[in-house]
Coordinates of C-alpha atoms in Angstrom, one line a residue:
X220 CA -37.4 1.5 -21.6
X221 CA -38.9 -1.8 -23.6
X222 CA -38.6 -5.3 -22.9
X223 CA -39.2 -7.9 -25.5
X224 CA -41.0 -10.6 -24.6
X225 CA -41.8 -13.6 -27.3
X226 CA -44.0 -16.5 -28.0
X227 CA -41.7 -18.4 -29.9
X228 CA -38.5 -16.9 -28.4
X229 CA -35.0 -18.9 -29.5
X230 CA -32.6 -16.5 -27.2
X231 CA -30.3 -19.0 -25.7
X232 CA -30.9 -19.5 -22.1
X233 CA -27.5 -20.8 -21.7
X234 CA -25.7 -17.5 -22.8
X235 CA -28.9 -15.4 -20.6
X236 CA -28.1 -17.2 -17.1
X237 CA -24.2 -17.4 -17.7
X238 CA -24.1 -13.5 -17.8
X239 CA -26.3 -13.5 -15.1
X240 CA -23.7 -15.5 -13.2
X241 CA -20.8 -13.8 -14.8
X242 CA -22.1 -10.5 -13.0
X243 CA -22.3 -12.3 -9.8
X244 CA -18.6 -13.0 -10.0
X245 CA -17.8 -9.5 -11.4
X246 CA -19.6 -7.6 -8.5
X247 CA -18.0 -9.7 -6.1
X248 CA -14.4 -8.8 -7.7
X249 CA -15.4 -5.3 -7.9
X250 CA -16.3 -5.6 -3.9
X251 CA -12.5 -5.8 -3.2
X252 CA -11.6 -2.6 -4.5
X253 CA -13.8 -0.8 -1.3
X254 CA -11.0 -1.7 0.8
X255 CA -8.7 1.0 -0.7
X256 CA -8.2 4.0 1.5
X257 CA -7.4 7.3 1.1
X258 CA -5.1 9.0 -1.5
X259 CA -3.7 12.8 -0.9
X260 CA -6.8 14.0 1.4
X261 CA -9.8 11.7 -0.4
X262 CA -11.7 10.4 2.1
X263 CA -12.3 6.7 2.2
X264 CA -16.2 6.9 2.3
X265 CA -15.9 8.7 -1.3
X266 CA -13.9 6.1 -2.6
X267 CA -16.1 3.0 -1.2
X268 CA -19.6 5.3 -2.6
X269 CA -18.0 5.7 -5.8
X270 CA -16.8 1.9 -6.5
X271 CA -20.2 1.2 -5.0
X272 CA -22.0 3.3 -7.7
X273 CA -20.3 1.3 -10.0
X274 CA -20.5 -2.2 -9.0
X275 CA -24.5 -1.2 -8.4
X276 CA -25.0 0.5 -12.0
X277 CA -23.0 -2.9 -13.8
X278 CA -24.4 -5.0 -11.4
X279 CA -27.7 -4.1 -12.4
X280 CA -27.5 -3.0 -16.0
X281 CA -25.8 -6.8 -16.6
X282 CA -28.4 -9.0 -14.0
X283 CA -31.6 -7.2 -15.4
X284 CA -30.1 -6.5 -19.0
X285 CA -29.7 -10.6 -19.2
X286 CA -32.9 -11.8 -17.7
X287 CA -34.9 -9.2 -19.1
X288 CA -33.3 -9.5 -22.6
X289 CA -33.3 -5.7 -22.5
X290 CA -30.8 -4.6 -25.4
X291 CA -30.1 -1.2 -24.0
X292 CA -29.0 -2.7 -20.7
X293 CA -26.7 -4.4 -22.0
X294 CA -25.1 -2.7 -24.4
X295 CA -24.1 -0.2 -21.5
X296 CA -23.0 -3.1 -19.7
X297 CA -21.0 -4.3 -22.7
X298 CA -19.8 -0.4 -23.4
X299 CA -18.8 0.1 -20.0
X300 CA -16.6 -2.9 -19.3
X301 CA -15.0 -2.4 -22.5
X302 CA -13.9 1.2 -21.8
X303 CA -12.8 -0.3 -18.1
X304 CA -10.7 -2.8 -20.0
X305 CA -9.2 -0.2 -22.2
X306 CA -8.6 2.0 -19.3
X307 CA -6.4 -0.6 -17.3
X308 CA -4.3 -1.5 -20.6
X309 CA -3.4 2.2 -20.7
X310 CA -2.3 2.8 -16.8
X311 CA -0.6 -0.7 -17.2
X312 CA 1.5 0.9 -20.5
X313 CA 1.7 4.2 -19.0
X314 CA 3.2 2.7 -15.6
X315 CA 5.7 0.8 -17.5
X316 CA 6.6 3.6 -19.6
X317 CA 7.2 6.3 -16.9
X318 CA 8.3 4.6 -13.8
X319 CA 9.9 7.2 -12.3
X320 CA 6.5 9.3 -12.6
X321 CA 4.8 5.9 -11.1
X322 CA 7.5 6.1 -8.4
X323 CA 7.3 9.7 -7.5
X324 CA 3.6 9.8 -7.0
X325 CA 3.7 6.3 -5.1
X326 CA 6.5 8.7 -2.8
X327 CA 3.9 11.2 -2.5
X328 CA 1.0 8.9 -1.9
X329 CA 3.3 7.4 1.3
X330 CA 4.8 10.7 2.7
X331 CA 1.4 12.0 2.6
X332 CA -0.3 8.9 4.5
X333 CA 2.4 8.6 7.0
X334 CA 1.0 12.4 8.1
X335 CA -1.9 11.1 8.7
X336 CA -0.9 7.9 10.3
X337 CA -2.7 8.4 13.2
X338 CA -6.1 10.3 12.0
X339 CA -7.5 7.3 10.3
X340 CA -7.8 3.5 11.4
X341 CA -8.6 2.4 7.8
X342 CA -5.0 4.5 7.1
X343 CA -3.1 2.9 9.8
X344 CA -4.2 -0.3 8.6
X345 CA -3.2 0.0 5.3
X346 CA 0.2 1.4 6.0
X347 CA 0.8 -1.6 8.4
X348 CA -0.2 -4.2 6.2
X349 CA 2.2 -2.6 3.8
X350 CA 5.3 -2.8 6.1
X351 CA 4.9 -5.8 7.8
X352 CA 3.7 -7.8 4.2
X353 CA 7.4 -6.0 2.6
X354 CA 9.3 -5.5 5.8
X355 CA 9.6 -2.2 5.2
X356 CA 9.6 0.8 7.2
X357 CA 9.1 4.6 5.9
X358 CA 8.8 5.4 2.0
X359 CA 12.6 5.3 2.0
X360 CA 13.5 4.3 5.4
X361 CA 12.2 5.0 9.3
X362 CA 13.5 8.5 9.1
X363 CA 10.7 9.0 7.1
X364 CA 8.5 8.9 10.3
X365 CA 10.0 12.4 11.2
X366 CA 6.8 13.5 8.6
X367 CA 3.9 12.5 11.3
X368 CA 3.9 14.8 14.3
X369 CA 3.6 12.0 16.7
X370 CA 6.6 10.0 15.8
X371 CA 8.7 13.1 15.0
X372 CA 12.0 13.3 17.0
X373 CA 12.1 17.2 17.1
X374 CA 12.0 18.7 20.4
X375 CA 8.7 20.8 20.6
X376 CA 7.3 17.0 20.9
X377 CA 6.0 15.6 23.9
X378 CA 3.9 12.8 22.2
X379 CA 5.1 9.1 24.2
X380 CA 5.8 7.7 20.1
X381 CA 8.5 10.5 19.6
X382 CA 11.5 9.3 18.1
X383 CA 9.9 5.7 17.2
X384 CA 7.9 4.2 14.4
X385 CA 4.9 2.4 14.6
X386 CA 4.9 -1.5 15.2
X387 CA 4.4 -2.9 12.1
X388 CA 8.2 -1.8 11.4
X389 CA 9.1 -4.0 13.9
X390 CA 11.4 -7.2 13.4
X391 CA 9.0 -9.9 14.5
X392 CA 9.9 -12.2 17.2
X393 CA 9.0 -15.4 17.1
X394 CA 8.7 -16.4 20.8
X395 CA 5.6 -13.5 21.0
X396 CA 2.7 -14.3 20.8
X397 CA 1.4 -11.3 21.2
X398 CA 1.7 -8.2 19.1
X399 CA 4.0 -6.0 20.9
X400 CA 2.1 -2.7 19.9
X401 CA 5.3 -0.4 21.5
X402 CA 8.0 -2.3 20.2
X403 CA 9.1 0.9 17.8
X404 CA 9.0 3.4 20.8
X405 CA 12.3 5.4 21.2
X406 CA 14.0 2.9 18.5
X407 CA 15.4 5.7 16.3
X408 CA 17.0 7.4 19.8
X409 CA 19.4 4.4 19.4
X410 CA 22.5 4.7 17.4
X411 CA 21.3 4.2 13.6
X412 CA 23.8 1.1 13.6
X413 CA 21.8 -0.6 15.9
X414 CA 18.6 0.0 13.7
X415 CA 18.3 -2.8 12.3
X416 CA 18.5 -5.6 15.6
X417 CA 14.8 -4.4 16.0
X418 CA 13.2 -2.7 12.8
X419 CA 13.2 -2.7 9.4
X420 CA 15.8 -0.5 7.7
X421 CA 14.9 -0.8 4.0
X422 CA 12.0 1.5 2.7
X423 CA 8.6 0.0 0.9
X424 CA 9.7 1.7 -2.3
X425 CA 12.8 -0.4 -2.4
X426 CA 10.9 -3.0 -1.0
X427 CA 8.5 -2.8 -3.9
X428 CA 10.9 -2.6 -6.6
X429 CA 12.6 -5.3 -5.2
X430 CA 9.2 -7.2 -4.8
X431 CA 7.8 -7.1 -8.6
X432 CA 10.9 -8.7 -11.0
X433 CA 10.9 -11.6 -8.2
X434 CA 6.5 -11.9 -9.0
X435 CA 6.5 -10.8 -12.3
X436 CA 5.3 -13.8 -13.6
X437 CA 2.1 -13.6 -10.8
X438 CA 1.5 -10.0 -11.4
X439 CA 1.1 -10.8 -15.3
X440 CA -0.9 -13.7 -14.8
X441 CA -3.4 -11.5 -12.5
X442 CA -3.6 -9.1 -15.0
X443 CA -4.3 -11.5 -18.0
X444 CA -6.9 -13.5 -15.6
X445 CA -8.9 -10.1 -15.1
X446 CA -8.2 -9.0 -18.7
X447 CA -9.9 -12.3 -19.8
X448 CA -12.3 -12.5 -17.5
X449 CA -13.3 -9.0 -19.1
X450 CA -13.8 -10.0 -22.7
X451 CA -15.5 -13.0 -21.4
X452 CA -18.1 -10.9 -20.2
X453 CA -18.1 -8.8 -23.8
X454 CA -18.4 -12.0 -25.7
X455 CA -21.6 -13.5 -23.6
X456 CA -23.1 -9.7 -23.9
X457 CA -22.4 -9.5 -27.6
X458 CA -23.5 -13.2 -28.4
X459 CA -27.2 -12.3 -25.8
X460 CA -27.8 -9.1 -28.0
X461 CA -27.0 -10.9 -31.1
X462 CA -29.7 -13.4 -30.4
X463 CA -32.3 -11.0 -29.0
X464 CA -31.7 -8.7 -31.9
X465 CA -32.3 -11.9 -34.4
X466 CA -35.1 -13.3 -32.3
X467 CA -36.8 -9.7 -32.8
X468 CA -36.0 -9.5 -36.6
X469 CA -37.9 -12.8 -36.8
X470 CA -40.8 -11.8 -34.9
X471 CA -41.2 -8.3 -36.6
X472 CA -41.1 -10.6 -39.6

């Protein structure tokens, strides 16, 4: 690894420190991904470590490459951002073209997490947040909670939560100041026609399918903003590389 320092360097300090600041912002954006919990048996700690490695590597390459004017690190940073950008674009296009496949994978993901709901506190928080935010219950409805051994209605179950649903499925009571975590107990022993009086009966897949068309401009705006942020980072890195190469060529000349 070589560092180039020149007595009469003309590398733009503006681009150098702007790229350094960009990496701080980009690092913060990636850190939000550590909130992702497990999918199909993958431990959340593994995903957190994987994202952490990506964060550290990109942050190191971008910050050190900018401050030390290191072309190798800057090329690595730029290439990685380009790769991430095209991966995001490919995922978005494939998700649009294969909507049924995406729906099936989400159902499998949700049902798998329902089975493991009581095994992981992060998993519980993910499911509860999803159900409360979308006012839904289960993948296709409250009956999906039969997949969980604690909420199953079978005669073999002795759980106090038998034939119930998590509290996040309950219709909130404005008069209650404290969350009633037992509001879903025994609710599925009642007549099905009365379920909607106390719990959400719409499945989360249906709720999300209804949410997307209503918020398509927000989703598109977020995607465009992230894409522009990445393109801006690529521009800064390439501009700084060009400056360093120009100074290096002039120095050797």
